[in-house]
PDB file of C-alpha atoms in Angstrom:
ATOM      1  CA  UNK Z   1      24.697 -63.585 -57.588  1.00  0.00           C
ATOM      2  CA  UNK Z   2      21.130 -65.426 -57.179  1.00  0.00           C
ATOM      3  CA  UNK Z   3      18.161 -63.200 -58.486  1.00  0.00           C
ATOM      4  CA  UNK Z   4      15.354 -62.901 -55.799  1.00  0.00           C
ATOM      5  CA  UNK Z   5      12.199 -61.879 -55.203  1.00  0.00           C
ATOM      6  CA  UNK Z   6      10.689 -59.274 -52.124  1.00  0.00           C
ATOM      7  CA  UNK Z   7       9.496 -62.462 -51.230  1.00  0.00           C
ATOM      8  CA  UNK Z   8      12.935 -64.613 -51.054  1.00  0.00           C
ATOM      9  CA  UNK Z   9      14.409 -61.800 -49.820  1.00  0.00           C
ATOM     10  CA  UNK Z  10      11.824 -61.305 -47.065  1.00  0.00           C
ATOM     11  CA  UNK Z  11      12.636 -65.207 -46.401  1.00  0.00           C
ATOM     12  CA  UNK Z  12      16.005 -65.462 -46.554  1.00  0.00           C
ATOM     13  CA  UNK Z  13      16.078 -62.299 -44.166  1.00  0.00           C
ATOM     14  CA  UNK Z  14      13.555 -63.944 -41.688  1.00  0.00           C
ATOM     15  CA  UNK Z  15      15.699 -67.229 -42.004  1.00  0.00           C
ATOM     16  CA  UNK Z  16      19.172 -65.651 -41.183  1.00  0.00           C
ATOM     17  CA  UNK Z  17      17.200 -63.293 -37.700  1.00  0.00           C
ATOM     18  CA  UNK Z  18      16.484 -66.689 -36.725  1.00  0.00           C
ATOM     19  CA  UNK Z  19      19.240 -67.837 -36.793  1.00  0.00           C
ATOM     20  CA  UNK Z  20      20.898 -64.956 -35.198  1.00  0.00           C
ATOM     21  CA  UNK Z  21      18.053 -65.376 -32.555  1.00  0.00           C
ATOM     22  CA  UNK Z  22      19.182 -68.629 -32.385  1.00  0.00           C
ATOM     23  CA  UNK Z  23      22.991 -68.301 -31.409  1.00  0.00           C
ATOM     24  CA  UNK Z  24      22.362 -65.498 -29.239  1.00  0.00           C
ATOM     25  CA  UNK Z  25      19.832 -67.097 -27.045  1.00  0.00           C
ATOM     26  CA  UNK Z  26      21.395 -70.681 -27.041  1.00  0.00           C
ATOM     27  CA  UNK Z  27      25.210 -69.301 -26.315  1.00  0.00           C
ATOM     28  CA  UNK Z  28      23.687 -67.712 -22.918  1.00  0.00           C
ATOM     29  CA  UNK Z  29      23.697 -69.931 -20.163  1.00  0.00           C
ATOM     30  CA  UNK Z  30      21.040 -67.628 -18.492  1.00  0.00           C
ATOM     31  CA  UNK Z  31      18.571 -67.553 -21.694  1.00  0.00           C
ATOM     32  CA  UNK Z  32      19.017 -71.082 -23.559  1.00  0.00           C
ATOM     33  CA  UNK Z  33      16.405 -72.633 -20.657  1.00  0.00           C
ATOM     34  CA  UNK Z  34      13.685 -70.213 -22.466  1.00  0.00           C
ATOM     35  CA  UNK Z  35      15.016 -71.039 -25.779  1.00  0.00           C
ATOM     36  CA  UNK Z  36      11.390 -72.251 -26.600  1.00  0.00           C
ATOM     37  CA  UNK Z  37       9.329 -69.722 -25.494  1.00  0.00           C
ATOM     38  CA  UNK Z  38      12.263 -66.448 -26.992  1.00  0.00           C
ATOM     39  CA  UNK Z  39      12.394 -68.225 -30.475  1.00  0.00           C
ATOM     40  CA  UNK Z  40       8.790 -68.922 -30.954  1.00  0.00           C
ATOM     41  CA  UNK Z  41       8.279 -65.334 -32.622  1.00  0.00           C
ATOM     42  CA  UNK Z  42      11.541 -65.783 -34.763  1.00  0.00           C
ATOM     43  CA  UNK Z  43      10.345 -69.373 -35.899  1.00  0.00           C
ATOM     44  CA  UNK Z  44       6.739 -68.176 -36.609  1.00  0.00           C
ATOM     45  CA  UNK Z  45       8.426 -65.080 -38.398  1.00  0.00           C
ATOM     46  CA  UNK Z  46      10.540 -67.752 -40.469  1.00  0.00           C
ATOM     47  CA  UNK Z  47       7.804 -70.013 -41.311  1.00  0.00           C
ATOM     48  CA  UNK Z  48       5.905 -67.664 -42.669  1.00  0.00           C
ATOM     49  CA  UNK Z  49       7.936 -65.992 -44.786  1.00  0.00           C
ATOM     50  CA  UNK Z  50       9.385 -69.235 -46.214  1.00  0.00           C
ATOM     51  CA  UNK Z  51       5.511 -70.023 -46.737  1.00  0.00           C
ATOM     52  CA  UNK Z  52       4.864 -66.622 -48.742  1.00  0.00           C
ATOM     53  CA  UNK Z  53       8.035 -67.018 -50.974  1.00  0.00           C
ATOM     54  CA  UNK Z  54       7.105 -70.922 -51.878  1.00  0.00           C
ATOM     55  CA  UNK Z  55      10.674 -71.838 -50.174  1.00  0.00           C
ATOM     56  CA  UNK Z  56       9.043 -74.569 -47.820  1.00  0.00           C
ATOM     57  CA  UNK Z  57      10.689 -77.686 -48.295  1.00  0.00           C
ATOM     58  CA  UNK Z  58      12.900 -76.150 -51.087  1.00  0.00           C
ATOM     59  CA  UNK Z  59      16.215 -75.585 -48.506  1.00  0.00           C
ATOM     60  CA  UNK Z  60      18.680 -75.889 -51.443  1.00  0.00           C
ATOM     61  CA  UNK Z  61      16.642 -72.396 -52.977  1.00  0.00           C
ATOM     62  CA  UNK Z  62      17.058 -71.008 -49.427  1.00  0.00           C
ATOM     63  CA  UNK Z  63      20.167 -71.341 -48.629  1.00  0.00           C
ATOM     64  CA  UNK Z  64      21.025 -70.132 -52.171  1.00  0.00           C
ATOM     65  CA  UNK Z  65      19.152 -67.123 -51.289  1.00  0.00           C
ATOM     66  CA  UNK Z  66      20.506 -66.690 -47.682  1.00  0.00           C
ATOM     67  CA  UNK Z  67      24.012 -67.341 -49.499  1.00  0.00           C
ATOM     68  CA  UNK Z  68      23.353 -64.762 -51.978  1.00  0.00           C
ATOM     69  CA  UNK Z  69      22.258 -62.011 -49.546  1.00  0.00           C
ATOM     70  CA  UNK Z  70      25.080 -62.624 -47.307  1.00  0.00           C
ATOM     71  CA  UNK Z  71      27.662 -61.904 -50.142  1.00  0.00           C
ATOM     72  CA  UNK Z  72      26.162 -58.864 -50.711  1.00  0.00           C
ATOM     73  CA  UNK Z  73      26.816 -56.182 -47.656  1.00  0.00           C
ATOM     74  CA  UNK Z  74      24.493 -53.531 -49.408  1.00  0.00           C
ATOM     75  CA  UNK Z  75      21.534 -56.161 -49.384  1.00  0.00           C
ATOM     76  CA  UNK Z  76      22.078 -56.239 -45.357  1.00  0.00           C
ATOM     77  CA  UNK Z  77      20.630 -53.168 -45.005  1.00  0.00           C
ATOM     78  CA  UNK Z  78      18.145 -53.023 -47.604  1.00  0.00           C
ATOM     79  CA  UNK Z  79      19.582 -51.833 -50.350  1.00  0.00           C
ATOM     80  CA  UNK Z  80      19.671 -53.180 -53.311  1.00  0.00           C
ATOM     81  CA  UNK Z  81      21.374 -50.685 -55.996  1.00  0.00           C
TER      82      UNK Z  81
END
């Protein structure tokens, strides 16, 4: 399992409601039309977070990270022990 910080995990979080965001507003016909204007929160969200943790241009950290939290159910909701 990858060590992280608040930070990473803040990111990696941020990273994988985006892309949940993502699917869910792209995979309905009704909603992908406004796909820009309903993911520019999520993508704001995203950048920032990656920006806080220093994960910017570092995907192969990320996706450790995102990786990481997804093998860990607990982690999902917050817990970490």
């Amino acid at each position: 399992m990858t060590t992280m910080t608040a930070s990473e995990r803040a990111a990696a979080q941020a990273y994988l409601r985006l892309l949940e965001s993502t699917q869910a507003v792209l995979t309905d016909p009704q909603l992908a039309p406004y796909a820009g204007v309903m993911l520019t929160h999520p993508m704001a969200e995203a950048d920032e977070a990656l920006r806080a943790a220093g994960l910017s241009g570092n995907e192969d950290r990320l996706l450790r990270l995102v990786s990481s939290l997804r093998a860990s159910p607990a982690s999902v909701w917050g817990r970490t022990g």
